[in-house]
PDB file of C-alpha atoms in Angstrom:
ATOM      1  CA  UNK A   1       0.000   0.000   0.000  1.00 55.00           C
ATOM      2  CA  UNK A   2       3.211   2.531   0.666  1.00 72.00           C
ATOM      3  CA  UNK A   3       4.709   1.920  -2.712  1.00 78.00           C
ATOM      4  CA  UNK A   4       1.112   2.177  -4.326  1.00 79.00           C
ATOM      5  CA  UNK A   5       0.948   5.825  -2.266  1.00 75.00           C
ATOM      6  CA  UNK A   6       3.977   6.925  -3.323  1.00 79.00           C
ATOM      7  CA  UNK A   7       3.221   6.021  -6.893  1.00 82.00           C
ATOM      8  CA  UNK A   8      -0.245   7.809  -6.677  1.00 80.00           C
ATOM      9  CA  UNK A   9       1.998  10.989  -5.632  1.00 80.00           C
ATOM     10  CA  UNK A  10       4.241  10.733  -8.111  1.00 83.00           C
ATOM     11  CA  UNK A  11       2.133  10.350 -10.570  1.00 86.00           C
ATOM     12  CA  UNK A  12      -0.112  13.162  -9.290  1.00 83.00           C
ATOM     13  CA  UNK A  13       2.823  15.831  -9.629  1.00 86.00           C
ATOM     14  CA  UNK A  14       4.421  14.432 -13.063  1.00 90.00           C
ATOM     15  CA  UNK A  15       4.133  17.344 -15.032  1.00 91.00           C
ATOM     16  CA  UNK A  16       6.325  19.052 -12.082  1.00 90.00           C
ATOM     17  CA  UNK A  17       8.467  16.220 -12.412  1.00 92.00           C
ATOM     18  CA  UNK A  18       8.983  16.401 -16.309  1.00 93.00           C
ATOM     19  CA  UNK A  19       8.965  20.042 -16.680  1.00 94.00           C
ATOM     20  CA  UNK A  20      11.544  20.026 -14.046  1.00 94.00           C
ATOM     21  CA  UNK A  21      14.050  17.084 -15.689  1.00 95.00           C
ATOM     22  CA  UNK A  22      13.565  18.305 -18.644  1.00 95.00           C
ATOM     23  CA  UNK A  23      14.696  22.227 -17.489  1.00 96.00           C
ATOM     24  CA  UNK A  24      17.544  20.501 -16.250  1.00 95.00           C
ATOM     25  CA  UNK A  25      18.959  18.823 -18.350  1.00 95.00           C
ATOM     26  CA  UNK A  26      18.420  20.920 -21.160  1.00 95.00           C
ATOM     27  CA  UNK A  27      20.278  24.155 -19.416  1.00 95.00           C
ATOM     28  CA  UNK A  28      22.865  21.837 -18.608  1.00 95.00           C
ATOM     29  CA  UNK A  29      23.365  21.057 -21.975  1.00 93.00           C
ATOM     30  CA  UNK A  30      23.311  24.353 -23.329  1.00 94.00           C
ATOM     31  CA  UNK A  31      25.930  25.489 -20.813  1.00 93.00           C
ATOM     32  CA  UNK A  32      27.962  22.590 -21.580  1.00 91.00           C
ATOM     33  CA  UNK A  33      27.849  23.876 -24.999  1.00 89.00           C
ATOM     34  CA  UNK A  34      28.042  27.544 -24.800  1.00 90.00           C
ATOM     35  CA  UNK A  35      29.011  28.604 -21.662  1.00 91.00           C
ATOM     36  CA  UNK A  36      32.502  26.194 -20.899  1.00 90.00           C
ATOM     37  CA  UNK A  37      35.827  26.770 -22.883  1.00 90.00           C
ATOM     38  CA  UNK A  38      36.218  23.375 -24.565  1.00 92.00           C
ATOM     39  CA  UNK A  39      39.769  22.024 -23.571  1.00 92.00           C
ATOM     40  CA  UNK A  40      42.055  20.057 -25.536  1.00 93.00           C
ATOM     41  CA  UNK A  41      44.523  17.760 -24.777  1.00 94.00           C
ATOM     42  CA  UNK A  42      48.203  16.906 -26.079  1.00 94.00           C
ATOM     43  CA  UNK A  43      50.244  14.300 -25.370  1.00 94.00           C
ATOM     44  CA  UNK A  44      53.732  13.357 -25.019  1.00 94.00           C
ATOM     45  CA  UNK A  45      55.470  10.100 -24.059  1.00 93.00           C
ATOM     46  CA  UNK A  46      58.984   9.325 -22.794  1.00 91.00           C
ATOM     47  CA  UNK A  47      60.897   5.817 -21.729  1.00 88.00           C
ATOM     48  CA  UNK A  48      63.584   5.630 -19.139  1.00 84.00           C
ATOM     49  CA  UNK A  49      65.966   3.554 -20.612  1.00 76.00           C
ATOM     50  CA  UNK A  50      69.806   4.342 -20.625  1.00 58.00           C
ATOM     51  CA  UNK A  51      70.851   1.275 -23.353  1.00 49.00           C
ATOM     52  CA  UNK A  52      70.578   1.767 -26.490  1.00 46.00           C
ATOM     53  CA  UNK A  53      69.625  -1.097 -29.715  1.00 40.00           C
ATOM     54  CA  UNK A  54      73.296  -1.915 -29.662  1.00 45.00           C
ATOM     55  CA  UNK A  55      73.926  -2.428 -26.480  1.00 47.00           C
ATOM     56  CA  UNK A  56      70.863  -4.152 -25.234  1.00 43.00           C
ATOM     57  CA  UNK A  57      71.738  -6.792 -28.219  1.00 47.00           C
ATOM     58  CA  UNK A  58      75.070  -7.194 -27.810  1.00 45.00           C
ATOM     59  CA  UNK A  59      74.544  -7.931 -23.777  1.00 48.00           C
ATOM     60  CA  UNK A  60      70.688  -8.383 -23.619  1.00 49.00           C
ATOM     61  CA  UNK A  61      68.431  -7.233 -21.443  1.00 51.00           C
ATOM     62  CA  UNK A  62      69.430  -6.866 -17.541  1.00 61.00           C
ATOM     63  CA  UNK A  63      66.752  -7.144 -15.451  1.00 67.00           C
ATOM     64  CA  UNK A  64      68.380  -5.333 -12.191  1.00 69.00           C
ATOM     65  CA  UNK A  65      69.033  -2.122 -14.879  1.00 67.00           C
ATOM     66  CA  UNK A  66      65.426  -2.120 -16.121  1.00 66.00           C
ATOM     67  CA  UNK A  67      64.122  -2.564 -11.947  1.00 72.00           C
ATOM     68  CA  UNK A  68      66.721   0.158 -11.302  1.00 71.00           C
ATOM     69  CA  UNK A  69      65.043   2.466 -13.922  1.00 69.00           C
ATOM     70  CA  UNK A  70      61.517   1.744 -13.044  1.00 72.00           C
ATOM     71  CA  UNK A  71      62.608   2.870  -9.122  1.00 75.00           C
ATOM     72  CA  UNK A  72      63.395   6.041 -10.597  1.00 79.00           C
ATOM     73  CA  UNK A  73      60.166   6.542 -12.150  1.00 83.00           C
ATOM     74  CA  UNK A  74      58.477   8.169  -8.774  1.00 83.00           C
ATOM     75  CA  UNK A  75      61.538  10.051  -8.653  1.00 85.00           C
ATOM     76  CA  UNK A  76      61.219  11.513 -12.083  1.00 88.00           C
ATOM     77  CA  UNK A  77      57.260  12.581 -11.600  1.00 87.00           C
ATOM     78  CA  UNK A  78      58.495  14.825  -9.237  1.00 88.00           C
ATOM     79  CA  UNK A  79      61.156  16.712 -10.972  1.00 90.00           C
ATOM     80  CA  UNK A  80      59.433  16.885 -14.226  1.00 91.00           C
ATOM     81  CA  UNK A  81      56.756  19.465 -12.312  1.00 90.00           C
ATOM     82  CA  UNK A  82      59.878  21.018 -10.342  1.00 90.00           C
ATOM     83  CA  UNK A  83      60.951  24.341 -10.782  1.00 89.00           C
ATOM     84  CA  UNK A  84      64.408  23.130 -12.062  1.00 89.00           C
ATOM     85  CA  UNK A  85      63.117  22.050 -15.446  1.00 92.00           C
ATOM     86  CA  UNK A  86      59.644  24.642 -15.267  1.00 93.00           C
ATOM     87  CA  UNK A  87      61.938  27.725 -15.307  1.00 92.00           C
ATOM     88  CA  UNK A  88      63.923  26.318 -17.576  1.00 92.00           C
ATOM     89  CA  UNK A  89      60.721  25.548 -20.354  1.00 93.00           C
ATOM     90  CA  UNK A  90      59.823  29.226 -19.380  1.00 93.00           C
ATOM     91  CA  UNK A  91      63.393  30.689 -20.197  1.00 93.00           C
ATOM     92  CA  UNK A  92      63.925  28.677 -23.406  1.00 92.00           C
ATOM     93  CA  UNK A  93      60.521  28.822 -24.610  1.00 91.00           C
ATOM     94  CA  UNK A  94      59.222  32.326 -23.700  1.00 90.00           C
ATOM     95  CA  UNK A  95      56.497  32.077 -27.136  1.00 91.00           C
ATOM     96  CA  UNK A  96      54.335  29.502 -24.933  1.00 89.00           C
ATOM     97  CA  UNK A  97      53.538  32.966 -22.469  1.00 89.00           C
ATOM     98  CA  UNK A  98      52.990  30.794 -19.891  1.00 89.00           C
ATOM     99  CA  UNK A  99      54.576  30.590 -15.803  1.00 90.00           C
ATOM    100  CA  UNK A 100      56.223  27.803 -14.181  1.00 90.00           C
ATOM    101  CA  UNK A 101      53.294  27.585 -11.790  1.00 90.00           C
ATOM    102  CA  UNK A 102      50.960  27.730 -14.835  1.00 90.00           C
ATOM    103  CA  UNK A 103      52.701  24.747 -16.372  1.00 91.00           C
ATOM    104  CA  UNK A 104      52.588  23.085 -12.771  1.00 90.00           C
ATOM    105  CA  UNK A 105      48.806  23.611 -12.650  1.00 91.00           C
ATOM    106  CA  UNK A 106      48.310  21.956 -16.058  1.00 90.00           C
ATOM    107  CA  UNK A 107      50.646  18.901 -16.550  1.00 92.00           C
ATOM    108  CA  UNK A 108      49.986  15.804 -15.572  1.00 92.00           C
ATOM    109  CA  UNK A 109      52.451  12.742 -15.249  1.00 92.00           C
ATOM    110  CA  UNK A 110      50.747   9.428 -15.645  1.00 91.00           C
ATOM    111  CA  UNK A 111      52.978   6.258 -15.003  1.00 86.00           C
ATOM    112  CA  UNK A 112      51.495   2.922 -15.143  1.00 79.00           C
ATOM    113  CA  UNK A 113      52.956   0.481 -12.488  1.00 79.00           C
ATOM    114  CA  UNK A 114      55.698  -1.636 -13.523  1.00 76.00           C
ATOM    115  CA  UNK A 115      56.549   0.039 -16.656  1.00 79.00           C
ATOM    116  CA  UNK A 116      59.361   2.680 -17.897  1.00 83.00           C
ATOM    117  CA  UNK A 117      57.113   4.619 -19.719  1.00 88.00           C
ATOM    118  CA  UNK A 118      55.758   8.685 -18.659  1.00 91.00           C
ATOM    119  CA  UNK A 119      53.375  10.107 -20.349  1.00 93.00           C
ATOM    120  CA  UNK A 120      52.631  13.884 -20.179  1.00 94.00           C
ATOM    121  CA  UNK A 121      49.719  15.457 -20.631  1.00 94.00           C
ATOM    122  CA  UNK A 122      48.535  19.322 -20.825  1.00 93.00           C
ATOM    123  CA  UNK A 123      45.552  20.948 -21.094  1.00 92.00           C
ATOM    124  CA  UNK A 124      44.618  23.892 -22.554  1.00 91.00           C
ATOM    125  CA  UNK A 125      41.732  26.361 -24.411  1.00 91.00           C
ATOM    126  CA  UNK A 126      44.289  25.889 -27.836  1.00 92.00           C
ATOM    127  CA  UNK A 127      45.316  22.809 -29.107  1.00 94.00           C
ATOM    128  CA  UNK A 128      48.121  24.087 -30.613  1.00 93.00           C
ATOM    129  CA  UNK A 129      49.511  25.644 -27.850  1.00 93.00           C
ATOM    130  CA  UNK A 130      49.110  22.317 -25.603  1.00 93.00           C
ATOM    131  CA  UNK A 131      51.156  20.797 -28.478  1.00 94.00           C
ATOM    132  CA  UNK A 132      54.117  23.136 -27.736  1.00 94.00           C
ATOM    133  CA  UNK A 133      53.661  23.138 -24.345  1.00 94.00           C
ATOM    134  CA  UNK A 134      53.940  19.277 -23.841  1.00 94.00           C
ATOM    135  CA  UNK A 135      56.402  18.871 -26.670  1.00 94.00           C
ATOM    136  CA  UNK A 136      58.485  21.390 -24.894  1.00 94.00           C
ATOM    137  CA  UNK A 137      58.488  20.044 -20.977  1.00 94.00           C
ATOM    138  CA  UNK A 138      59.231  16.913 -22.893  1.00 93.00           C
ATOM    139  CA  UNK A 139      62.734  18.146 -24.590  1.00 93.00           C
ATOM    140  CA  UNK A 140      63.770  20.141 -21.423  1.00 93.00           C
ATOM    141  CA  UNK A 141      63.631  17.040 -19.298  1.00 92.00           C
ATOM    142  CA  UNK A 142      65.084  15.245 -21.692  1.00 91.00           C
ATOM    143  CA  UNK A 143      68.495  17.819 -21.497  1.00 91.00           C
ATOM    144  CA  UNK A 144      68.471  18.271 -17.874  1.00 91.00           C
ATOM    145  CA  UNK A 145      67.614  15.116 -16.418  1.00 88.00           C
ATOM    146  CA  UNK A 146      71.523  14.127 -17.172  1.00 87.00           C
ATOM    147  CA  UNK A 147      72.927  17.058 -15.434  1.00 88.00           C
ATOM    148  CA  UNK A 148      70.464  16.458 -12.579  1.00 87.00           C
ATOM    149  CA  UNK A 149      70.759  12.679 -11.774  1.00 82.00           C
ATOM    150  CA  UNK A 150      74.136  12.046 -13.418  1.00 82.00           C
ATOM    151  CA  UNK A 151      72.466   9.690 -15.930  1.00 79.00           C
ATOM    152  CA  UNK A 152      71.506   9.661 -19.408  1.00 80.00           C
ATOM    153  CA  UNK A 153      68.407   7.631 -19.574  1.00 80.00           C
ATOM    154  CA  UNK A 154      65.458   9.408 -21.003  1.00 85.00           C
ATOM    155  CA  UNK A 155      64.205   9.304 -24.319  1.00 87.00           C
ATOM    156  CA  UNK A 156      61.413  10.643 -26.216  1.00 89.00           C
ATOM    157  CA  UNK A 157      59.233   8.076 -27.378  1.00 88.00           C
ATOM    158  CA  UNK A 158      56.655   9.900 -29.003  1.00 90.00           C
ATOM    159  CA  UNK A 159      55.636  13.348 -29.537  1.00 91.00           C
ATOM    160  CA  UNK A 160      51.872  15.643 -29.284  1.00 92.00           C
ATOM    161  CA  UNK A 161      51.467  16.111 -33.530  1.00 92.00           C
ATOM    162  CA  UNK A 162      49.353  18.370 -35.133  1.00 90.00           C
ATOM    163  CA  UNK A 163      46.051  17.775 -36.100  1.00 89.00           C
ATOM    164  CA  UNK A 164      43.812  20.044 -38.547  1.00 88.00           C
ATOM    165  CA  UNK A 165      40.432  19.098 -36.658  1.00 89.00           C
ATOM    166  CA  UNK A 166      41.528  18.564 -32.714  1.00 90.00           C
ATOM    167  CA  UNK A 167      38.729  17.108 -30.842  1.00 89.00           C
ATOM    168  CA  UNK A 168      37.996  18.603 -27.435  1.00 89.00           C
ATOM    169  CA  UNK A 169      38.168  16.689 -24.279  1.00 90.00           C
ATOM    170  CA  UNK A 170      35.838  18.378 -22.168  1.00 88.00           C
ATOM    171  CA  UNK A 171      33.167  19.244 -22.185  1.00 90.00           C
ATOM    172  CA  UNK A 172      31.582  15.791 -22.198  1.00 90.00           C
ATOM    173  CA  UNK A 173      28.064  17.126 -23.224  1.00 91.00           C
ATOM    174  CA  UNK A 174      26.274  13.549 -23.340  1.00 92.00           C
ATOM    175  CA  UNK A 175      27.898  12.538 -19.727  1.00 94.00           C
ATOM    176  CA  UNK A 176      27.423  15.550 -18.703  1.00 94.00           C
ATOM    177  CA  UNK A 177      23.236  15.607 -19.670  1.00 95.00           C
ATOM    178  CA  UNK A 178      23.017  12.464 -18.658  1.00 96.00           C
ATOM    179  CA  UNK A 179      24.415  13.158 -15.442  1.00 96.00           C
ATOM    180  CA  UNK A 180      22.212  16.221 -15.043  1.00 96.00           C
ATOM    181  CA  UNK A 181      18.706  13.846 -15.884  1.00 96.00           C
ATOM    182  CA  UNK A 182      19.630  11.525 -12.907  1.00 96.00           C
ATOM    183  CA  UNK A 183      20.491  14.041 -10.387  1.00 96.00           C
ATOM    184  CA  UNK A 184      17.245  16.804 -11.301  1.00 95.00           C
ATOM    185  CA  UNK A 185      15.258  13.291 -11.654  1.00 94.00           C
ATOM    186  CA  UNK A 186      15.857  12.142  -8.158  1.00 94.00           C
ATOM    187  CA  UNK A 187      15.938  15.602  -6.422  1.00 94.00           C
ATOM    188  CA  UNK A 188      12.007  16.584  -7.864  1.00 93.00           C
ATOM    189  CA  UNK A 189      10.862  13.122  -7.052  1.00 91.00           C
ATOM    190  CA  UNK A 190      12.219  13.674  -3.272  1.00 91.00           C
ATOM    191  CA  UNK A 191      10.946  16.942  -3.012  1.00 91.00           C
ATOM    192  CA  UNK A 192       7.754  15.561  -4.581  1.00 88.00           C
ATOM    193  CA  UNK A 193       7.204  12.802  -1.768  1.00 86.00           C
ATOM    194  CA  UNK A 194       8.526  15.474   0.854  1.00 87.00           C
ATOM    195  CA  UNK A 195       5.517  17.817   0.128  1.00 85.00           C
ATOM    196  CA  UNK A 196       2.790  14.873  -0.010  1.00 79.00           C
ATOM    197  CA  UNK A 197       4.534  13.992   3.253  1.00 79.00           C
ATOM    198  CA  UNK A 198       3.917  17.249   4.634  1.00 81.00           C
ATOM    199  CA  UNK A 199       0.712  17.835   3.540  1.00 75.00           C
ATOM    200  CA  UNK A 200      -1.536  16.350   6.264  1.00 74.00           C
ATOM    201  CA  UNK A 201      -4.882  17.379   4.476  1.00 76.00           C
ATOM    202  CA  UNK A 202      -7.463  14.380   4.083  1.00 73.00           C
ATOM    203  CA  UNK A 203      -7.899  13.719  -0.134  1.00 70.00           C
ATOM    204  CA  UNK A 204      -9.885  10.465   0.140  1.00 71.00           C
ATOM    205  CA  UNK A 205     -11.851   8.029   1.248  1.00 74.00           C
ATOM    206  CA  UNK A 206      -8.700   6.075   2.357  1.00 73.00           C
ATOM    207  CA  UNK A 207      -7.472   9.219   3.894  1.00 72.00           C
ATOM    208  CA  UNK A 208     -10.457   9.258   6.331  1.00 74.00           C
ATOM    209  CA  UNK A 209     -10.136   5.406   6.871  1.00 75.00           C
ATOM    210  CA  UNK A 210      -6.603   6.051   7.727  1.00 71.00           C
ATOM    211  CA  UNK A 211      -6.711   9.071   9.717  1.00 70.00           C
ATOM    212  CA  UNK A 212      -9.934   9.486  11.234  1.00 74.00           C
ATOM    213  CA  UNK A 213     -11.032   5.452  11.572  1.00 70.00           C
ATOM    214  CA  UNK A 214     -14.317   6.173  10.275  1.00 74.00           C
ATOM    215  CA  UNK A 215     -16.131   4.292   7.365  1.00 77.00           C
ATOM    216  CA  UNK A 216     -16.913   6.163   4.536  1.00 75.00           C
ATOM    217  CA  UNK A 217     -20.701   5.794   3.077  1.00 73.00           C
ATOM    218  CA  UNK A 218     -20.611   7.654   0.000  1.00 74.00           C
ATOM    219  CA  UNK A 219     -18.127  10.128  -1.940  1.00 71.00           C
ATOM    220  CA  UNK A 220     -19.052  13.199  -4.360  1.00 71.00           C
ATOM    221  CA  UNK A 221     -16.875  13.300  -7.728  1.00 71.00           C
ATOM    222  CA  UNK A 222     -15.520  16.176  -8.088  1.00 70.00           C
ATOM    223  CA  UNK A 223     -16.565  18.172 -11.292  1.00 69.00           C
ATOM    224  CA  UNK A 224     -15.262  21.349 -13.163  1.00 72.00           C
ATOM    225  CA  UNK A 225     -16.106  23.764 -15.057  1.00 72.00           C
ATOM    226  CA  UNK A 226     -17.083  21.719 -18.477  1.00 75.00           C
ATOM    227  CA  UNK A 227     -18.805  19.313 -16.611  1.00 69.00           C
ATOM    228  CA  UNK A 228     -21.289  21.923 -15.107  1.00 69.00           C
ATOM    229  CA  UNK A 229     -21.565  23.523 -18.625  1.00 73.00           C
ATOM    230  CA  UNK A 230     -22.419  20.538 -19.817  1.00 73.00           C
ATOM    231  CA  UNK A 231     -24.572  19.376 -17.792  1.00 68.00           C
ATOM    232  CA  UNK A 232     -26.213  22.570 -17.653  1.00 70.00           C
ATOM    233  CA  UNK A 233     -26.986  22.509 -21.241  1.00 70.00           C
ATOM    234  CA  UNK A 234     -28.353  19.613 -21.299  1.00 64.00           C
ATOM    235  CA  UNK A 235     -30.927  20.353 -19.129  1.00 67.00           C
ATOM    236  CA  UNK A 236     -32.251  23.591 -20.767  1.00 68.00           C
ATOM    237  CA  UNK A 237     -32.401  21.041 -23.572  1.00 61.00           C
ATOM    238  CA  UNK A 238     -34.928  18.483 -22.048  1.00 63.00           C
ATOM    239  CA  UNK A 239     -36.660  21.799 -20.572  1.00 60.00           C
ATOM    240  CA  UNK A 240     -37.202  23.405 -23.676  1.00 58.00           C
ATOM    241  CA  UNK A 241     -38.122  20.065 -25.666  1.00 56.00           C
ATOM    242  CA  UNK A 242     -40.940  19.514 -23.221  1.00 55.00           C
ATOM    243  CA  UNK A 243     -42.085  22.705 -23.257  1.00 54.00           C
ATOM    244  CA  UNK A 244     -42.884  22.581 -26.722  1.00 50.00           C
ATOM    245  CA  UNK A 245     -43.439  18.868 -27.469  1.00 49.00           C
ATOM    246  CA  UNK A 246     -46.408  18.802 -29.853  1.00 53.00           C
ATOM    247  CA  UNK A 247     -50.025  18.139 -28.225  1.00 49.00           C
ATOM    248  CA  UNK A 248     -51.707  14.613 -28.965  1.00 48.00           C
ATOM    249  CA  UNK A 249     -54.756  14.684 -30.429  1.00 46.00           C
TER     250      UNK A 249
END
């Protein structure tokens, strides 16, 4: 009997529910599209690996070198976003008008565990200048990291290339609707059951029976406006038909 109460309510509000998801979601989407920057997002991937083709043929590969390297790895994530190679991208690159602390904001260093790859990622309102940006963190590191750990092994793997039609990364419109449609969906419905749940007024017959333990003998239907039009016209009709129904003979 609850769930068939709460239905009734639900039910009895939909058009608040409805006009409300549908508000929702569609502002969200329109600010999604409109109102937010898009971003977009370049990439740039290095290996830490001192031996080159040659030498990892001629004496194969050593597994306490490659363990060695991949202990580094937490080591390097930290002084890739350091000031020592920041300042350095901001000296030799002034064109990307950006700060160290601007370039610390936006990169990210993603390692996955057990391997000697980094990648590097930036994002930013241009495509184009996320390209440079990445691309040039990459080559910095790649200069300094021998003057800073006393070892040459970093090398760029692959590089953010251009692209005529870049595809933003955010805004995710659909996620970002879809997201909006659950959250305004389940907020009006628990507003919607917190009003009936207020609302202590008696509605119906089952509301007496419930409240007021009393047995209801009869109900009156509720009628509007049409109904009593209608109704009404119908009755000057049968009035005015008997009025002048034709006399027998």
């Amino acid at each position: 009997m609850e769930l068939k109460l709460m239905i009734q309510m639900v039910r009895k509000r939909l058009w608040l529910i409805v006009a409300f998801v549908v508000i929702c979601t569609a502002g969200t989407g329109l600010y999604s599209r409109y109102m937010i920057t898009p971003a977009y997002e370049a990439t740039s991937t290095l290996i830490v690996n001192k031996m080159n083709m040659d030498q990892m043929g001629a004496r194969g590969l050593d597994i306490n070198e490659i363990t060695s390297n991949i202990m580094l790895i937490n080591s390097y994530k930290v002084i890739i976003t350091s000031a020592a190679i920041l300042d350095k991208v901001v000296q030799q690159h002034p064109d990307l008008q950006a700060s160290s602390q601007d370039l610390a904001d936006n990169l990210q260093v993603i390692t996955a565990q057990n391997s000697q790859v980094i990648t590097l990622k930036i994002r930013d309102a241009s495509y184009d200048h996320a390209m440079n940006i990445v691309n040039s963190v990459s080559q910095v590191f790649q200069k300094e990291i021998p003057r800073i750990m006393k070892v040459d092994n970093i090398s760029i793997l692959d590089t953010a290339k251009p692209q005529k039609h870049p595809v933003p990364v955010s805004p995710k419109l659909k996620i970002n609707m879809a997201i909006a449609f659950a959250a305004s969906f389940l907020l009006v419905v628990g507003i919607v059951l917190l009003l009936e749940h207020l609302d202590d007024t008696i509605k119906n017959e089952y509301d007496v029976e419930r409240y007021l333990e009393l047995t209801t003998l009869g109900a009156i239907r509720k009628m509007n406006k049409r109904d009593l039009r209608t109704r009404t016209s119908a009755r000057t009709k049968n009035q005015a038909g008997e009025n002048y129904a034709p006399l027998s003979q």
